[in-house]
Amino acid sequence: MEASNVVEPYVLVLFYSRQGHTQDMAMRVCQGIEQVDGVDYRVRTVPAITSKTQKSEPAIPDQGAPYANLDDLRSASGLILGSPTRFGNMAAPLKFFLEQTSGLWAEGAMEGKPAGVFCSTSSLHGGQESTLLSMMLPLLHHGMVVSGIPYSQPELQSTETGGTPYGASHWSGLKSERPISKDEENICIALGKRVAELSLKLTS
């Protein structure tokens, strides 16, 4: 669970999830952050959006992670974004939230902070790498230091499901029936640890 009364620098793990796979990945990413002394984590999500004009989501989620606000980003020492794939791109709710961060961009609030990305797809070749790249674009515009996963991570050589040098990924199956594999899990943990370690180096 997320620690209360956080006083240490923290990495913000911000995700959107529909079937629960991206959320499960976020929890593995947090395990990696926990391995780094001196860094905490904060878990946040974003509300779904709709083409209808009326509000469709409660102000506070009934369960799970709270919704993110701009102060969560402003105060973070690092950021890790997660999303399911939508036609090779990040999901609209996460993109919509990021489009509201122009104030942070004008302040330079995210400049020099480390970032990473992760995603889940229903098919093995369903756009994992393009989705991860699409998530990097707004981070680069914010002046963040985007980190991938080096090939010294052994699971990148052995995985038969998800896992890329651009970020962690998961193949969930067409019916969302596939659990996170051990290789995918270890890559998620490695991503969290890597960004946490970078946050100490870059924001100290």
PDB file of C-alpha atoms in Angstrom:
ATOM      1  CA  MET A   1       0.000   0.000   0.000  1.00  0.00           C
ATOM      2  CA  GLU A   2       1.006   3.589  -0.479  1.00  0.00           C
ATOM      3  CA  ALA A   3       2.767   5.063   2.524  1.00  0.00           C
ATOM      4  CA  SER A   4       0.985   7.781   4.498  1.00  0.00           C
ATOM      5  CA  ASN A   5       2.527  11.085   5.593  1.00  0.00           C
ATOM      6  CA  VAL A   6       5.136  10.897   2.850  1.00  0.00           C
ATOM      7  CA  VAL A   7       8.146  13.083   3.638  1.00  0.00           C
ATOM      8  CA  GLU A   8      10.718  11.497   1.351  1.00  0.00           C
ATOM      9  CA  PRO A   9      11.066  12.367  -2.332  1.00  0.00           C
ATOM     10  CA  TYR A  10       8.598  10.298  -4.307  1.00  0.00           C
ATOM     11  CA  VAL A  11       8.159   8.900  -7.785  1.00  0.00           C
ATOM     12  CA  LEU A  12       4.644   9.393  -9.106  1.00  0.00           C
ATOM     13  CA  VAL A  13       3.224   6.248 -10.721  1.00  0.00           C
ATOM     14  CA  LEU A  14       0.384   7.574 -12.857  1.00  0.00           C
ATOM     15  CA  PHE A  15      -1.726   5.154 -14.880  1.00  0.00           C
ATOM     16  CA  TYR A  16      -5.051   4.496 -16.545  1.00  0.00           C
ATOM     17  CA  SER A  17      -6.487   0.973 -16.490  1.00  0.00           C
ATOM     18  CA  ARG A  18      -9.732  -0.574 -17.744  1.00  0.00           C
ATOM     19  CA  GLN A  19      -9.286  -4.328 -17.277  1.00  0.00           C
ATOM     20  CA  GLY A  20      -6.851  -4.135 -14.367  1.00  0.00           C
ATOM     21  CA  HIS A  21      -3.688  -5.244 -16.172  1.00  0.00           C
ATOM     22  CA  THR A  22      -2.100  -1.796 -16.274  1.00  0.00           C
ATOM     23  CA  GLN A  23      -2.955  -1.346 -12.610  1.00  0.00           C
ATOM     24  CA  ASP A  24      -1.277  -4.674 -11.822  1.00  0.00           C
ATOM     25  CA  MET A  25       1.809  -3.492 -13.673  1.00  0.00           C
ATOM     26  CA  ALA A  26       1.780  -0.267 -11.658  1.00  0.00           C
ATOM     27  CA  MET A  27       1.954  -2.285  -8.438  1.00  0.00           C
ATOM     28  CA  ARG A  28       5.025  -4.136  -9.756  1.00  0.00           C
ATOM     29  CA  VAL A  29       6.632  -0.828 -10.703  1.00  0.00           C
ATOM     30  CA  CYS A  30       6.085   0.313  -7.116  1.00  0.00           C
ATOM     31  CA  GLN A  31       7.888  -2.807  -5.881  1.00  0.00           C
ATOM     32  CA  GLY A  32      10.936  -1.621  -7.777  1.00  0.00           C
ATOM     33  CA  ILE A  33      10.725   1.856  -6.268  1.00  0.00           C
ATOM     34  CA  GLU A  34      10.534   0.282  -2.810  1.00  0.00           C
ATOM     35  CA  GLN A  35      13.952  -1.275  -3.362  1.00  0.00           C
ATOM     36  CA  VAL A  36      15.609   2.160  -3.400  1.00  0.00           C
ATOM     37  CA  ASP A  37      16.312   3.758  -0.034  1.00  0.00           C
ATOM     38  CA  GLY A  38      15.373   7.401   0.277  1.00  0.00           C
ATOM     39  CA  VAL A  39      12.593   7.354  -2.322  1.00  0.00           C
ATOM     40  CA  ASP A  40       8.895   6.731  -1.802  1.00  0.00           C
ATOM     41  CA  TYR A  41       6.104   6.371  -4.341  1.00  0.00           C
ATOM     42  CA  ARG A  42       2.683   7.861  -4.915  1.00  0.00           C
ATOM     43  CA  VAL A  43       0.081   6.004  -7.000  1.00  0.00           C
ATOM     44  CA  ARG A  44      -2.509   7.963  -8.960  1.00  0.00           C
ATOM     45  CA  THR A  45      -4.956   7.324 -11.787  1.00  0.00           C
ATOM     46  CA  VAL A  46      -7.099   9.445 -14.099  1.00  0.00           C
ATOM     47  CA  PRO A  47     -10.860   9.330 -14.675  1.00  0.00           C
ATOM     48  CA  ALA A  48     -12.422   7.857 -17.760  1.00  0.00           C
ATOM     49  CA  ILE A  49     -13.745  10.328 -20.311  1.00  0.00           C
ATOM     50  CA  THR A  50     -16.842  10.179 -22.474  1.00  0.00           C
ATOM     51  CA  SER A  51     -18.196  11.833 -25.590  1.00  0.00           C
ATOM     52  CA  LYS A  52     -21.308  12.778 -23.620  1.00  0.00           C
ATOM     53  CA  THR A  53     -21.430  16.254 -22.129  1.00  0.00           C
ATOM     54  CA  GLN A  54     -22.559  15.297 -18.644  1.00  0.00           C
ATOM     55  CA  LYS A  55     -20.026  14.316 -16.009  1.00  0.00           C
ATOM     56  CA  SER A  56     -19.655  10.544 -15.920  1.00  0.00           C
ATOM     57  CA  GLU A  57     -17.158   9.941 -13.091  1.00  0.00           C
ATOM     58  CA  PRO A  58     -17.319  10.714  -9.368  1.00  0.00           C
ATOM     59  CA  ALA A  59     -14.976  13.398  -8.028  1.00  0.00           C
ATOM     60  CA  ILE A  60     -13.261  10.712  -5.948  1.00  0.00           C
ATOM     61  CA  PRO A  61     -12.969   7.092  -7.138  1.00  0.00           C
ATOM     62  CA  ASP A  62     -15.049   4.555  -5.228  1.00  0.00           C
ATOM     63  CA  GLN A  63     -12.008   2.291  -4.975  1.00  0.00           C
ATOM     64  CA  GLY A  64      -8.393   2.066  -6.069  1.00  0.00           C
ATOM     65  CA  ALA A  65      -5.914   4.893  -6.527  1.00  0.00           C
ATOM     66  CA  PRO A  66      -7.040   8.532  -6.171  1.00  0.00           C
ATOM     67  CA  TYR A  67      -7.225  10.765  -9.207  1.00  0.00           C
ATOM     68  CA  ALA A  68      -4.068  12.729  -9.974  1.00  0.00           C
ATOM     69  CA  ASN A  69      -3.823  16.491  -9.791  1.00  0.00           C
ATOM     70  CA  LEU A  70      -1.154  18.873 -11.018  1.00  0.00           C
ATOM     71  CA  ASP A  71       0.443  19.177  -7.588  1.00  0.00           C
ATOM     72  CA  ASP A  72       1.145  15.430  -7.650  1.00  0.00           C
ATOM     73  CA  LEU A  73       3.313  16.036 -10.718  1.00  0.00           C
ATOM     74  CA  ARG A  74       4.802  19.319  -9.522  1.00  0.00           C
ATOM     75  CA  SER A  75       6.046  17.802  -6.256  1.00  0.00           C
ATOM     76  CA  ALA A  76       7.243  14.479  -7.679  1.00  0.00           C
ATOM     77  CA  SER A  77      10.938  13.729  -8.054  1.00  0.00           C
ATOM     78  CA  GLY A  78      10.166  11.350 -10.937  1.00  0.00           C
ATOM     79  CA  LEU A  79       7.249  10.144 -13.037  1.00  0.00           C
ATOM     80  CA  ILE A  80       6.292   6.749 -14.468  1.00  0.00           C
ATOM     81  CA  LEU A  81       3.286   6.639 -16.820  1.00  0.00           C
ATOM     82  CA  GLY A  82       1.213   3.556 -17.612  1.00  0.00           C
ATOM     83  CA  SER A  83      -1.573   2.998 -20.125  1.00  0.00           C
ATOM     84  CA  PRO A  84      -3.365   0.323 -22.122  1.00  0.00           C
ATOM     85  CA  THR A  85      -2.867   0.590 -25.864  1.00  0.00           C
ATOM     86  CA  ARG A  86      -5.471   2.246 -28.066  1.00  0.00           C
ATOM     87  CA  PHE A  87      -4.619   1.664 -31.738  1.00  0.00           C
ATOM     88  CA  GLY A  88      -0.904   1.983 -31.025  1.00  0.00           C
ATOM     89  CA  ASN A  89      -1.336   5.061 -28.858  1.00  0.00           C
ATOM     90  CA  MET A  90      -1.905   5.820 -25.185  1.00  0.00           C
ATOM     91  CA  ALA A  91      -5.500   5.752 -23.942  1.00  0.00           C
ATOM     92  CA  ALA A  92      -7.500   8.982 -24.291  1.00  0.00           C
ATOM     93  CA  PRO A  93      -8.024   9.568 -20.527  1.00  0.00           C
ATOM     94  CA  LEU A  94      -4.282   9.682 -19.872  1.00  0.00           C
ATOM     95  CA  LYS A  95      -3.649  11.841 -22.923  1.00  0.00           C
ATOM     96  CA  PHE A  96      -6.451  14.199 -21.865  1.00  0.00           C
ATOM     97  CA  PHE A  97      -4.906  14.585 -18.406  1.00  0.00           C
ATOM     98  CA  LEU A  98      -1.460  15.281 -19.847  1.00  0.00           C
ATOM     99  CA  GLU A  99      -2.948  17.930 -22.113  1.00  0.00           C
ATOM    100  CA  GLN A 100      -3.977  19.830 -18.976  1.00  0.00           C
ATOM    101  CA  THR A 101      -0.358  20.224 -17.832  1.00  0.00           C
ATOM    102  CA  SER A 102       0.574  23.270 -19.913  1.00  0.00           C
ATOM    103  CA  GLY A 103       0.850  25.315 -16.714  1.00  0.00           C
ATOM    104  CA  LEU A 104       3.535  22.957 -15.434  1.00  0.00           C
ATOM    105  CA  TRP A 105       5.279  23.232 -18.805  1.00  0.00           C
ATOM    106  CA  ALA A 106       5.253  27.044 -18.571  1.00  0.00           C
ATOM    107  CA  GLU A 107       6.781  26.831 -15.086  1.00  0.00           C
ATOM    108  CA  GLY A 108       9.397  24.306 -16.147  1.00  0.00           C
ATOM    109  CA  ALA A 109       8.184  22.282 -13.177  1.00  0.00           C
ATOM    110  CA  MET A 110       9.086  18.886 -14.646  1.00  0.00           C
ATOM    111  CA  GLU A 111      12.422  19.801 -16.243  1.00  0.00           C
ATOM    112  CA  GLY A 112      15.336  17.553 -15.359  1.00  0.00           C
ATOM    113  CA  LYS A 113      13.224  14.933 -13.594  1.00  0.00           C
ATOM    114  CA  PRO A 114      13.464  11.274 -14.681  1.00  0.00           C
ATOM    115  CA  ALA A 115      10.544   9.485 -16.287  1.00  0.00           C
ATOM    116  CA  GLY A 116       9.613   6.062 -17.630  1.00  0.00           C
ATOM    117  CA  VAL A 117       6.623   4.387 -19.277  1.00  0.00           C
ATOM    118  CA  PHE A 118       4.756   1.081 -19.342  1.00  0.00           C
ATOM    119  CA  CYS A 119       1.770  -0.322 -21.226  1.00  0.00           C
ATOM    120  CA  SER A 120      -0.482  -3.321 -21.757  1.00  0.00           C
ATOM    121  CA  THR A 121      -1.856  -4.685 -25.038  1.00  0.00           C
ATOM    122  CA  SER A 122      -4.399  -7.372 -25.849  1.00  0.00           C
ATOM    123  CA  SER A 123      -2.358  -8.746 -28.762  1.00  0.00           C
ATOM    124  CA  LEU A 124       1.349  -9.491 -28.805  1.00  0.00           C
ATOM    125  CA  HIS A 125       2.001  -7.156 -31.732  1.00  0.00           C
ATOM    126  CA  GLY A 126      -0.699  -4.663 -30.816  1.00  0.00           C
ATOM    127  CA  GLY A 127       1.454  -1.546 -30.722  1.00  0.00           C
ATOM    128  CA  GLN A 128       3.403  -1.866 -27.486  1.00  0.00           C
ATOM    129  CA  GLU A 129       6.436   0.044 -28.701  1.00  0.00           C
ATOM    130  CA  SER A 130       4.480   2.777 -30.500  1.00  0.00           C
ATOM    131  CA  THR A 131       2.331   3.270 -27.407  1.00  0.00           C
ATOM    132  CA  LEU A 132       5.397   3.639 -25.213  1.00  0.00           C
ATOM    133  CA  LEU A 133       6.901   6.112 -27.663  1.00  0.00           C
ATOM    134  CA  SER A 134       3.662   8.125 -27.758  1.00  0.00           C
ATOM    135  CA  MET A 135       3.769   8.404 -23.976  1.00  0.00           C
ATOM    136  CA  MET A 136       7.344   9.703 -24.094  1.00  0.00           C
ATOM    137  CA  LEU A 137       6.486  12.668 -26.347  1.00  0.00           C
ATOM    138  CA  PRO A 138       4.794  14.913 -23.746  1.00  0.00           C
ATOM    139  CA  LEU A 139       7.506  13.988 -21.231  1.00  0.00           C
ATOM    140  CA  LEU A 140      10.177  15.209 -23.643  1.00  0.00           C
ATOM    141  CA  HIS A 141       8.259  18.442 -24.179  1.00  0.00           C
ATOM    142  CA  HIS A 142       8.307  18.923 -20.404  1.00  0.00           C
ATOM    143  CA  GLY A 143      12.087  18.573 -20.441  1.00  0.00           C
ATOM    144  CA  MET A 144      12.081  15.329 -18.499  1.00  0.00           C
ATOM    145  CA  VAL A 145      14.913  12.809 -18.709  1.00  0.00           C
ATOM    146  CA  VAL A 146      13.222   9.758 -20.214  1.00  0.00           C
ATOM    147  CA  SER A 147      14.711   6.393 -19.305  1.00  0.00           C
ATOM    148  CA  GLY A 148      14.235   3.096 -21.047  1.00  0.00           C
ATOM    149  CA  ILE A 149      15.398  -0.315 -19.828  1.00  0.00           C
ATOM    150  CA  PRO A 150      18.925  -1.408 -20.826  1.00  0.00           C
ATOM    151  CA  TYR A 151      19.645  -4.810 -22.312  1.00  0.00           C
ATOM    152  CA  SER A 152      21.715  -5.587 -19.222  1.00  0.00           C
ATOM    153  CA  GLN A 153      18.278  -6.467 -17.813  1.00  0.00           C
ATOM    154  CA  PRO A 154      18.313 -10.203 -18.608  1.00  0.00           C
ATOM    155  CA  GLU A 155      14.556 -10.573 -19.092  1.00  0.00           C
ATOM    156  CA  LEU A 156      14.732  -8.447 -22.231  1.00  0.00           C
ATOM    157  CA  GLN A 157      16.654 -11.312 -23.786  1.00  0.00           C
ATOM    158  CA  SER A 158      14.372 -14.092 -22.540  1.00  0.00           C
ATOM    159  CA  THR A 159      10.837 -12.696 -22.621  1.00  0.00           C
ATOM    160  CA  GLU A 160       8.337 -14.385 -24.931  1.00  0.00           C
ATOM    161  CA  THR A 161       5.528 -11.985 -24.032  1.00  0.00           C
ATOM    162  CA  GLY A 162       5.973  -8.279 -23.213  1.00  0.00           C
ATOM    163  CA  GLY A 163       9.029  -6.250 -22.359  1.00  0.00           C
ATOM    164  CA  THR A 164      10.916  -3.701 -24.474  1.00  0.00           C
ATOM    165  CA  PRO A 165      13.927  -1.399 -24.131  1.00  0.00           C
ATOM    166  CA  TYR A 166      11.468   1.526 -24.404  1.00  0.00           C
ATOM    167  CA  GLY A 167       9.648   0.524 -21.226  1.00  0.00           C
ATOM    168  CA  ALA A 168       7.799  -2.302 -19.524  1.00  0.00           C
ATOM    169  CA  SER A 169       4.928  -3.942 -21.392  1.00  0.00           C
ATOM    170  CA  HIS A 170       2.441  -6.784 -20.936  1.00  0.00           C
ATOM    171  CA  TRP A 171       0.535  -9.015 -23.346  1.00  0.00           C
ATOM    172  CA  SER A 172      -2.874  -9.435 -21.686  1.00  0.00           C
ATOM    173  CA  GLY A 173      -4.591 -11.584 -24.361  1.00  0.00           C
ATOM    174  CA  LEU A 174      -7.650 -10.871 -26.492  1.00  0.00           C
ATOM    175  CA  LYS A 175      -9.947 -11.756 -23.564  1.00  0.00           C
ATOM    176  CA  SER A 176      -7.660 -10.239 -20.908  1.00  0.00           C
ATOM    177  CA  GLU A 177      -6.953 -13.781 -19.768  1.00  0.00           C
ATOM    178  CA  ARG A 178      -3.166 -13.682 -19.560  1.00  0.00           C
ATOM    179  CA  PRO A 179      -1.577 -12.906 -16.178  1.00  0.00           C
ATOM    180  CA  ILE A 180       1.628 -10.910 -15.956  1.00  0.00           C
ATOM    181  CA  SER A 181       4.517 -13.251 -16.762  1.00  0.00           C
ATOM    182  CA  LYS A 182       7.587 -13.511 -14.551  1.00  0.00           C
ATOM    183  CA  ASP A 183       9.712 -11.784 -17.180  1.00  0.00           C
ATOM    184  CA  GLU A 184       7.176  -8.969 -17.521  1.00  0.00           C
ATOM    185  CA  GLU A 185       7.010  -8.630 -13.737  1.00  0.00           C
ATOM    186  CA  ASN A 186      10.777  -8.362 -13.382  1.00  0.00           C
ATOM    187  CA  ILE A 187      10.943  -5.745 -16.130  1.00  0.00           C
ATOM    188  CA  CYS A 188       8.260  -3.685 -14.346  1.00  0.00           C
ATOM    189  CA  ILE A 189      10.250  -3.898 -11.115  1.00  0.00           C
ATOM    190  CA  ALA A 190      13.438  -2.945 -12.948  1.00  0.00           C
ATOM    191  CA  LEU A 191      11.713   0.125 -14.439  1.00  0.00           C
ATOM    192  CA  GLY A 192      10.536   1.321 -11.035  1.00  0.00           C
ATOM    193  CA  LYS A 193      13.966   0.805  -9.492  1.00  0.00           C
ATOM    194  CA  ARG A 194      15.741   2.533 -12.366  1.00  0.00           C
ATOM    195  CA  VAL A 195      13.609   5.684 -12.276  1.00  0.00           C
ATOM    196  CA  ALA A 196      13.814   5.821  -8.467  1.00  0.00           C
ATOM    197  CA  GLU A 197      17.606   5.607  -8.585  1.00  0.00           C
ATOM    198  CA  LEU A 198      17.727   8.307 -11.251  1.00  0.00           C
ATOM    199  CA  SER A 199      15.449  10.534  -9.187  1.00  0.00           C
ATOM    200  CA  LEU A 200      18.028  10.542  -6.381  1.00  0.00           C
ATOM    201  CA  LYS A 201      20.832  11.393  -8.795  1.00  0.00           C
ATOM    202  CA  LEU A 202      19.010  14.040 -10.818  1.00  0.00           C
ATOM    203  CA  THR A 203      17.065  15.886  -8.129  1.00  0.00           C
ATOM    204  CA  SER A 204      19.545  15.822  -5.223  1.00  0.00           C
TER     205      SER A 204
END
